[in-house]
JSON list of C-alpha atoms in Angstrom, two decimals:
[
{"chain": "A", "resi": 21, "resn": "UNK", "atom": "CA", "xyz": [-71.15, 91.36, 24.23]},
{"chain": "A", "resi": 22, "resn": "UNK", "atom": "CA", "xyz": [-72.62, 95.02, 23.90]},
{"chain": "A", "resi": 23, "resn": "UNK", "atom": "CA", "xyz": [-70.07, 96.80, 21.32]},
{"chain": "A", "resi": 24, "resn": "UNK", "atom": "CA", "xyz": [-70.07, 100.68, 21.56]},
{"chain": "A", "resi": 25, "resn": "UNK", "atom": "CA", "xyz": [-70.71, 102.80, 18.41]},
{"chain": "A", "resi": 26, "resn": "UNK", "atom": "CA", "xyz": [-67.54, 104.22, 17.36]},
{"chain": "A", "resi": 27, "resn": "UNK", "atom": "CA", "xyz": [-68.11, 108.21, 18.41]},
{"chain": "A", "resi": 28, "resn": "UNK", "atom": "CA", "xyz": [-69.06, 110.34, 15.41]},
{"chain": "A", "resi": 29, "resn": "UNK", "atom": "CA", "xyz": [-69.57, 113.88, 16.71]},
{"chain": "A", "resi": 30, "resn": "UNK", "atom": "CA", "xyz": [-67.47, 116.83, 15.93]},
{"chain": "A", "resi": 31, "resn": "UNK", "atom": "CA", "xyz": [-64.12, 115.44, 14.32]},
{"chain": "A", "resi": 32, "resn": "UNK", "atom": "CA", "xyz": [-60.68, 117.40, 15.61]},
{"chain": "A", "resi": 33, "resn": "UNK", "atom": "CA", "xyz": [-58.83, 116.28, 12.67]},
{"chain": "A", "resi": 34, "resn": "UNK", "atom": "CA", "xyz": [-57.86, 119.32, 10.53]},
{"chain": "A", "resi": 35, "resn": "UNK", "atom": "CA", "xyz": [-59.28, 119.54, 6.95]},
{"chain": "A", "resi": 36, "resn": "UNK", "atom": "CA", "xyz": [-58.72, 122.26, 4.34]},
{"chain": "A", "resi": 37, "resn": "UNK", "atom": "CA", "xyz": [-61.05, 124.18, 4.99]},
{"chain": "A", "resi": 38, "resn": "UNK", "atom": "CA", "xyz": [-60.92, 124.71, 8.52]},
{"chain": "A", "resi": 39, "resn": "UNK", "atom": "CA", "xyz": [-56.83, 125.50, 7.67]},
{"chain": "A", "resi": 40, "resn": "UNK", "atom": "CA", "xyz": [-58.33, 127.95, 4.73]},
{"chain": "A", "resi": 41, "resn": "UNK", "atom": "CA", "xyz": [-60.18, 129.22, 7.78]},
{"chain": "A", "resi": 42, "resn": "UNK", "atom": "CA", "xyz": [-57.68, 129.83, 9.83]},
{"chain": "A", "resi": 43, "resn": "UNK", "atom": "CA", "xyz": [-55.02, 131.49, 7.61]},
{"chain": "A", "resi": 44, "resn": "UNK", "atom": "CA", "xyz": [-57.43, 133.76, 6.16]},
{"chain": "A", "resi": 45, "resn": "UNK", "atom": "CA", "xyz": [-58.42, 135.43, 9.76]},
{"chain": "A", "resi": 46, "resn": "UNK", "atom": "CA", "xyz": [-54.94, 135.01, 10.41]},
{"chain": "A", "resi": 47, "resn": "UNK", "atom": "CA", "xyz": [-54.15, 136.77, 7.27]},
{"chain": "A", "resi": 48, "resn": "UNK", "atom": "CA", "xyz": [-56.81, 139.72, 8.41]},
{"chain": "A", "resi": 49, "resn": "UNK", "atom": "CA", "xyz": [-55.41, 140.21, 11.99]},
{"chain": "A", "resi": 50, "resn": "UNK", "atom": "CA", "xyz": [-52.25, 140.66, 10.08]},
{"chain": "A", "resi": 51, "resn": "UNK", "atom": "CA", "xyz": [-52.99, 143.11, 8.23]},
{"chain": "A", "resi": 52, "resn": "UNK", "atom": "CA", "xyz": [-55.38, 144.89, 10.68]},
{"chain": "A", "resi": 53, "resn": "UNK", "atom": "CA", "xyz": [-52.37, 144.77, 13.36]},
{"chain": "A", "resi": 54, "resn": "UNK", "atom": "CA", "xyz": [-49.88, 146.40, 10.04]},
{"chain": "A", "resi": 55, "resn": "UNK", "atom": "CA", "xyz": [-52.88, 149.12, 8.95]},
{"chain": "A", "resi": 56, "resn": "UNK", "atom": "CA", "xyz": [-52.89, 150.56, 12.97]},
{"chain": "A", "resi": 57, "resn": "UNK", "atom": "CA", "xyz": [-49.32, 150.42, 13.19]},
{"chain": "A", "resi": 58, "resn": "UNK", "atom": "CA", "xyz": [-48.95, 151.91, 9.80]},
{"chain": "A", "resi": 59, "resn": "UNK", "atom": "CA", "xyz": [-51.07, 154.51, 11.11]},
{"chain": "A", "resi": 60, "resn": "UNK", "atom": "CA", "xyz": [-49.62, 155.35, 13.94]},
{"chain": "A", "resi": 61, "resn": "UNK", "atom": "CA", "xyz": [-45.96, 155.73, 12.56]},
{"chain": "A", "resi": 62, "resn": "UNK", "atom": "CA", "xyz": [-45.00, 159.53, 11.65]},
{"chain": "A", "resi": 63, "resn": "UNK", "atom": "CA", "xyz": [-45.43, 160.45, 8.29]},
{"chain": "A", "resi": 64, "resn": "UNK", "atom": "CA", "xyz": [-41.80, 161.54, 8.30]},
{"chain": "A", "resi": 65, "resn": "UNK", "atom": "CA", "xyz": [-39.02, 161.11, 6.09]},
{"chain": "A", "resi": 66, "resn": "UNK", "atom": "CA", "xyz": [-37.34, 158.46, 8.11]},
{"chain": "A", "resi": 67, "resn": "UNK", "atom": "CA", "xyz": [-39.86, 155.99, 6.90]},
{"chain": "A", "resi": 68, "resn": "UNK", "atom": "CA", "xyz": [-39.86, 156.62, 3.32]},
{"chain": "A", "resi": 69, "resn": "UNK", "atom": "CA", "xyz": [-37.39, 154.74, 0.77]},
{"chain": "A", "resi": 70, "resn": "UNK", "atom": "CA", "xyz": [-35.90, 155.71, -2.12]},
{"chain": "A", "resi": 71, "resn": "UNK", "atom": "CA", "xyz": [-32.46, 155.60, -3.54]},
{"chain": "A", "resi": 72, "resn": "UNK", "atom": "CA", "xyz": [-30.96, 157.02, -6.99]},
{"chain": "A", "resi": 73, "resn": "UNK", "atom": "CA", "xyz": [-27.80, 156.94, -8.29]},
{"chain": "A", "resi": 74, "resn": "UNK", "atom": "CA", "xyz": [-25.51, 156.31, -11.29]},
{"chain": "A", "resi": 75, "resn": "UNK", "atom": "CA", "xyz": [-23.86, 152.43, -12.55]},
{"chain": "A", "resi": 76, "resn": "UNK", "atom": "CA", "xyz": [-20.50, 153.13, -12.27]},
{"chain": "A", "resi": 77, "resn": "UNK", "atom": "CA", "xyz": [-19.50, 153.98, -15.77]},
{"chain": "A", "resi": 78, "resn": "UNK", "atom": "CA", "xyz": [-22.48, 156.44, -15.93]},
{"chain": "A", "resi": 79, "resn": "UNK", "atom": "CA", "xyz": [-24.64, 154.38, -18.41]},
{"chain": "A", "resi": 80, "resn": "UNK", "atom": "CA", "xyz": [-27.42, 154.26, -16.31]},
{"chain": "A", "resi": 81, "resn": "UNK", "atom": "CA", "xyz": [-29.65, 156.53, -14.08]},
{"chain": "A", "resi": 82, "resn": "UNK", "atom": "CA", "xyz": [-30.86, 153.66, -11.04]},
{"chain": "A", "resi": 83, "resn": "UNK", "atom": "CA", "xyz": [-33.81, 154.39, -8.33]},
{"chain": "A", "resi": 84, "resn": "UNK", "atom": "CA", "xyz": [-34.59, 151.84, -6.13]},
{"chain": "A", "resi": 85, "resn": "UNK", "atom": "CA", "xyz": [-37.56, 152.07, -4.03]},
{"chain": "A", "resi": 86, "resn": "UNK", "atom": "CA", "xyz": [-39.82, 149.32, -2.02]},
{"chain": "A", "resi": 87, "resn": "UNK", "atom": "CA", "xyz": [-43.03, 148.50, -3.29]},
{"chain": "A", "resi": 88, "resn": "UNK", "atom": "CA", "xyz": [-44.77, 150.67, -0.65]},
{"chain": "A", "resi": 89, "resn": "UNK", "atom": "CA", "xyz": [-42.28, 153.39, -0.45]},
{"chain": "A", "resi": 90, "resn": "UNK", "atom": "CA", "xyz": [-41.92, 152.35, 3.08]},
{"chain": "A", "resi": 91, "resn": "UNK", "atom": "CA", "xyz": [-38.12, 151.10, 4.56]},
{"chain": "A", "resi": 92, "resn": "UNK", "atom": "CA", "xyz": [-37.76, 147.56, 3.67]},
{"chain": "A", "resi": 93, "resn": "UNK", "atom": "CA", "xyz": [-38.77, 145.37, 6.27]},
{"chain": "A", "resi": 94, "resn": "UNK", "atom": "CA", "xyz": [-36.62, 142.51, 8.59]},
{"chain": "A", "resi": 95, "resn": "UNK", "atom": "CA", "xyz": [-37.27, 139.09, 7.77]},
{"chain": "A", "resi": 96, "resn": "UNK", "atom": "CA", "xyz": [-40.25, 139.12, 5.12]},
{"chain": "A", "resi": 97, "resn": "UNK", "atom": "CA", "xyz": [-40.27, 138.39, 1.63]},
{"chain": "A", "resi": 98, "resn": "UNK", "atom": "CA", "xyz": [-41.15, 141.19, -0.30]},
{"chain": "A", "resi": 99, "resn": "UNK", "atom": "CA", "xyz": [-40.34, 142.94, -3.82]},
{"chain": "A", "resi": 100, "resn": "UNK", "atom": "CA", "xyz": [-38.10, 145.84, -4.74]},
{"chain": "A", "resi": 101, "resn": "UNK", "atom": "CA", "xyz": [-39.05, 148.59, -7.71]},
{"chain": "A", "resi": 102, "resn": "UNK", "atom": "CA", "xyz": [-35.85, 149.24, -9.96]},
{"chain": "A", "resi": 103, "resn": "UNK", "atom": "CA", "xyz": [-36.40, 151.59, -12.79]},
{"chain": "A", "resi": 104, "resn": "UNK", "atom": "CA", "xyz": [-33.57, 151.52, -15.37]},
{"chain": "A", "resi": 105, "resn": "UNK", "atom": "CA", "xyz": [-32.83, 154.71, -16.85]},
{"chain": "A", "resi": 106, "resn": "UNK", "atom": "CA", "xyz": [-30.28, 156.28, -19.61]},
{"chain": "A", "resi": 107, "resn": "UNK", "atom": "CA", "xyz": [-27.68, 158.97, -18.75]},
{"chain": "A", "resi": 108, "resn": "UNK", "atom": "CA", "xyz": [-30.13, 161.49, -20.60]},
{"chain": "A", "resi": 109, "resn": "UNK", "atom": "CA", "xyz": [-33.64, 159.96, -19.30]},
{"chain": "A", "resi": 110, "resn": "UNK", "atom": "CA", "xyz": [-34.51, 157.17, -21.78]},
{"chain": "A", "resi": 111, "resn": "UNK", "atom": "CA", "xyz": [-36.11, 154.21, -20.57]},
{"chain": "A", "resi": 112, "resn": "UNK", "atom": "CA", "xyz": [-34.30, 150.67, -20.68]},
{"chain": "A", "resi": 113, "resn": "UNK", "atom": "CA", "xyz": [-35.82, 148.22, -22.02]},
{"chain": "A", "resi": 114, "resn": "UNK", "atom": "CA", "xyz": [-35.53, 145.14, -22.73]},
{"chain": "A", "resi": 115, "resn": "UNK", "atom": "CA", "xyz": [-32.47, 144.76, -20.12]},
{"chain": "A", "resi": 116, "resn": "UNK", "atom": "CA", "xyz": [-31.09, 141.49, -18.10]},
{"chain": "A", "resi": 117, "resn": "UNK", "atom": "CA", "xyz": [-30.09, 142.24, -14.55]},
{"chain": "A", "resi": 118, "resn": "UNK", "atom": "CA", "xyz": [-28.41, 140.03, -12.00]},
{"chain": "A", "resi": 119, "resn": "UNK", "atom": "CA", "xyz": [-28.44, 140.84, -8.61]},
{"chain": "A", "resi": 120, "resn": "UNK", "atom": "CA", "xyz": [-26.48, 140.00, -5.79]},
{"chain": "A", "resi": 121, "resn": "UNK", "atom": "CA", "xyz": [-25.38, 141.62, -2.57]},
{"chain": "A", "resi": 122, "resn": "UNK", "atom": "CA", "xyz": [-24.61, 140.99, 1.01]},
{"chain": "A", "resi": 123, "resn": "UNK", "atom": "CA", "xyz": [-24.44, 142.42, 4.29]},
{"chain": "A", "resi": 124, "resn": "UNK", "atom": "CA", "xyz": [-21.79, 144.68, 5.44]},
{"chain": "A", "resi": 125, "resn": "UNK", "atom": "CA", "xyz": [-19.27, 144.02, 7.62]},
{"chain": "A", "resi": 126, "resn": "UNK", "atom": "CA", "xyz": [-19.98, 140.17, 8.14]},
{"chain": "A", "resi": 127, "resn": "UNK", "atom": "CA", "xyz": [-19.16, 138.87, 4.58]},
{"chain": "A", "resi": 128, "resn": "UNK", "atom": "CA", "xyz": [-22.71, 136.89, 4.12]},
{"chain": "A", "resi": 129, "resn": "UNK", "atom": "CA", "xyz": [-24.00, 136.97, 1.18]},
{"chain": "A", "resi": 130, "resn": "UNK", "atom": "CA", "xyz": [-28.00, 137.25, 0.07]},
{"chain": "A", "resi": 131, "resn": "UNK", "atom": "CA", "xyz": [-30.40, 134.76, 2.31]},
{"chain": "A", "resi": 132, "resn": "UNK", "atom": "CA", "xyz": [-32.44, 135.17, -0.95]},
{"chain": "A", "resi": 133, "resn": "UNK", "atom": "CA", "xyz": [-31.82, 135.04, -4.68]},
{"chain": "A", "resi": 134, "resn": "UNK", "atom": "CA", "xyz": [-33.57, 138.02, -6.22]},
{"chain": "A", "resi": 135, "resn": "UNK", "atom": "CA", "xyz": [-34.77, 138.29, -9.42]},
{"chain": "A", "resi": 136, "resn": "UNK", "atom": "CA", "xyz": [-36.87, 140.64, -12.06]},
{"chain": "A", "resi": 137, "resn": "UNK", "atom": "CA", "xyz": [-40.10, 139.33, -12.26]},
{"chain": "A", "resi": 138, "resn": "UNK", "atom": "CA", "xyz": [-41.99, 141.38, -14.37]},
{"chain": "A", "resi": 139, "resn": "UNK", "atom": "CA", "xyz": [-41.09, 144.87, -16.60]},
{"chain": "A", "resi": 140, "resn": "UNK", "atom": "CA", "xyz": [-44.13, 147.62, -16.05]},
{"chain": "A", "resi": 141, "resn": "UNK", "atom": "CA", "xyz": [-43.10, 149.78, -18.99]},
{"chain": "A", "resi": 142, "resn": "UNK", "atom": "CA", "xyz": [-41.10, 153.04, -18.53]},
{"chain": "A", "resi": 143, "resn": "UNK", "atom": "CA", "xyz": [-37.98, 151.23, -17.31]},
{"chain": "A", "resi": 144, "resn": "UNK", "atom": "CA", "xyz": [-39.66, 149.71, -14.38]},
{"chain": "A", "resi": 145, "resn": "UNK", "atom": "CA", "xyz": [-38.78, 146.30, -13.24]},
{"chain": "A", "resi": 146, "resn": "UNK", "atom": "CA", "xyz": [-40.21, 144.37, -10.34]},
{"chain": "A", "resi": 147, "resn": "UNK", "atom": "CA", "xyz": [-38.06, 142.48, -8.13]},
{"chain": "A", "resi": 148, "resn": "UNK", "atom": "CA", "xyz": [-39.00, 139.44, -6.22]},
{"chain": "A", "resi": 149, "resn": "UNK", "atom": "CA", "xyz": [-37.76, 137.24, -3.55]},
{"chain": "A", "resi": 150, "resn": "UNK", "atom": "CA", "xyz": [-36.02, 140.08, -1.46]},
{"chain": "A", "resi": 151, "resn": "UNK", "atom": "CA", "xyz": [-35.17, 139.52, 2.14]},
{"chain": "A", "resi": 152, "resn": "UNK", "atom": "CA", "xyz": [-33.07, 140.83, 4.46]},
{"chain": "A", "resi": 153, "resn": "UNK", "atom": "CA", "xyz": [-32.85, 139.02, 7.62]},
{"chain": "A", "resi": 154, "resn": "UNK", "atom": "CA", "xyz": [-31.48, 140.96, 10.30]},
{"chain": "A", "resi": 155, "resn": "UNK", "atom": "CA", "xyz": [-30.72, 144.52, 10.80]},
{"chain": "A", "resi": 156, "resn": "UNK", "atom": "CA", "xyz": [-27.59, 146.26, 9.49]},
{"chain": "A", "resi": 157, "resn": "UNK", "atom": "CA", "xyz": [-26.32, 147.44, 6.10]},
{"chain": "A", "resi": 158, "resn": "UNK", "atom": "CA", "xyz": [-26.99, 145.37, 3.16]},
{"chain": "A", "resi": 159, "resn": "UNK", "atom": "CA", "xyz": [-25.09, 146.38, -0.16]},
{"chain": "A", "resi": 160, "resn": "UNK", "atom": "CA", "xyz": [-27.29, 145.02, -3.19]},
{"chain": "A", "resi": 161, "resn": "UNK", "atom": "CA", "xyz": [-25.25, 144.92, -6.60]},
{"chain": "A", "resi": 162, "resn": "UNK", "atom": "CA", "xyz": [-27.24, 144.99, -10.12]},
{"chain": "A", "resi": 163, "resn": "UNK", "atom": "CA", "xyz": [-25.54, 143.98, -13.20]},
{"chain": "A", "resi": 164, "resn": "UNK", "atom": "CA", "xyz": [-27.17, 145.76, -16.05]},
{"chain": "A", "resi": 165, "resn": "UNK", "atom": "CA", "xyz": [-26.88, 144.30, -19.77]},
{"chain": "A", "resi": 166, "resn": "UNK", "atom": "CA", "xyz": [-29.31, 145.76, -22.11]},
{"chain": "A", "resi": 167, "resn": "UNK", "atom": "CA", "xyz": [-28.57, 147.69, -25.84]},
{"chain": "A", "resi": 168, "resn": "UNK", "atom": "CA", "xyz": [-27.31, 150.84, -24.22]},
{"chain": "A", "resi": 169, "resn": "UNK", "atom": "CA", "xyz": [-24.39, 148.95, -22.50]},
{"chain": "A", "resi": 170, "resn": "UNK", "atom": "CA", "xyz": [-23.02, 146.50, -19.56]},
{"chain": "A", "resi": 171, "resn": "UNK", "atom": "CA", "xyz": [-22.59, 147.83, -16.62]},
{"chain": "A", "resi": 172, "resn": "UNK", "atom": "CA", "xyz": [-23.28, 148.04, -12.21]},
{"chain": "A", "resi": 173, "resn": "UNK", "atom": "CA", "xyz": [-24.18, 149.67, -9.71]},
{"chain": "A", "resi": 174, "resn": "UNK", "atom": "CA", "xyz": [-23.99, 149.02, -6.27]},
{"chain": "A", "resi": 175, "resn": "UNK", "atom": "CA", "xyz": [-27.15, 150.45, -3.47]},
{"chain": "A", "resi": 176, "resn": "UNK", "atom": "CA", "xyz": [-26.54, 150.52, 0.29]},
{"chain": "A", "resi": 177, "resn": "UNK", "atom": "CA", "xyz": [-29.12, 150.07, 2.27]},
{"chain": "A", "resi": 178, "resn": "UNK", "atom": "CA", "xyz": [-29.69, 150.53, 6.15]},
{"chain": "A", "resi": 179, "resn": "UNK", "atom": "CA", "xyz": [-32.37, 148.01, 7.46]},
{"chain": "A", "resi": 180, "resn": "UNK", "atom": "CA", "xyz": [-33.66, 148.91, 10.82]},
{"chain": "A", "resi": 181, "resn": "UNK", "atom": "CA", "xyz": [-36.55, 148.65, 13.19]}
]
C-alpha cells in the first residue's frame, strides 16, 4: 500500500484572525459608504435633530438630541444625548431616569431597553441601547427623579428615511 500525505496547503477553516480581518475592512467600507453618503446629503435642517421641551409639571427643561445631531437612524443601535435641566437653567445632577416609549399608532412598545450610561457633567446624560426599528412615530417617555423633583416628559419623534 502507498498511503497519501494528508494535504497541508492553505487551510479554508476560519480562524480569528482572518474573521478580525474581515470585520475590520468590513467595518471601513462601512464607514467609507456612511462618510460619501453623509456627504452628499444637504446640509439642511431636515437632517438635523434636536428636541426641547418641558416634564409636564414644569420641573425640568429636556433637549434631546442624537449623538451626531443627525435624525436617528432605522434599525441600528445607537445612543441618545439627554441634558436635564431646571425650570431656571440649573443643571441636574445626580438624577435616575427610566425610559420607556413605543411607537404610535400600533401599541408596541420599545424593541430596546434604554438606559443612561454615563453623566458628562452639565446635566448631560448618555443614553444607550436605542433602536427604533421601522419608520413611523416613536413617543419616548423619561421619568425624572433627582433632588429638584419627580416628574416626565414625553418626546415624539418621526423616524424616516
Amino acid at each position: 500500500g502507498h498511503r497519501v500525505a494528508p494535504n497541508r496547503g492553505i487551510a479554508l477553516r476560519p480562524d480569528s484572525f482572518s474573521w478580525s480581518i474581515l470585520i475590520a475592512l468590513s467595518i471601513a467600507v462601512g464607514f467609507s459608504v456612511a462618510a460619501i453618503r453623509a456627504s452628499a446629503e444637504p446640509s439642511d435642517q431636515d437632517t438635523d435633530f434636536s428636541v426641547t421641551t418641558k416634564s409636564e409639571a414644569g420641573l425640568y427643561q429636556v433637549t434631546l438630541r442624537t449623538e451626531d445631531g443627525e435624525r436617528p437612524p432605522i434599525g441600528v443601535m445607537h445612543r441618545l444625548i439627554l441634558e436635564l435641566l431646571t425650570d431656571n437653567g440649573e443643571a441636574v445632577y445626580p438624577a435616575q431616569v427610566s425610559i420607556g416609549g413605543g411607537m404610535r399608532g400600533h401599541g408596541n412598545g420599545l424593541p430596546t431597553q434604554p438606559q443612561v450610561v454615563a453623566y458628562g457633567g452639565d446635566g448631560v446624560y448618555l443614553v444607550d441601547g436605542v433602536r427604533f426599528n421601522m419608520e413611523g412615530s416613536w413617543k419616548l417617555s423619561f421619568i425624572i427623579a433627582s433632588d429638584y423633583g419627580r416628574d416626565r416628559v414625553d418626546i415624539e419623534i418621526m423616524v424616516e428615511f
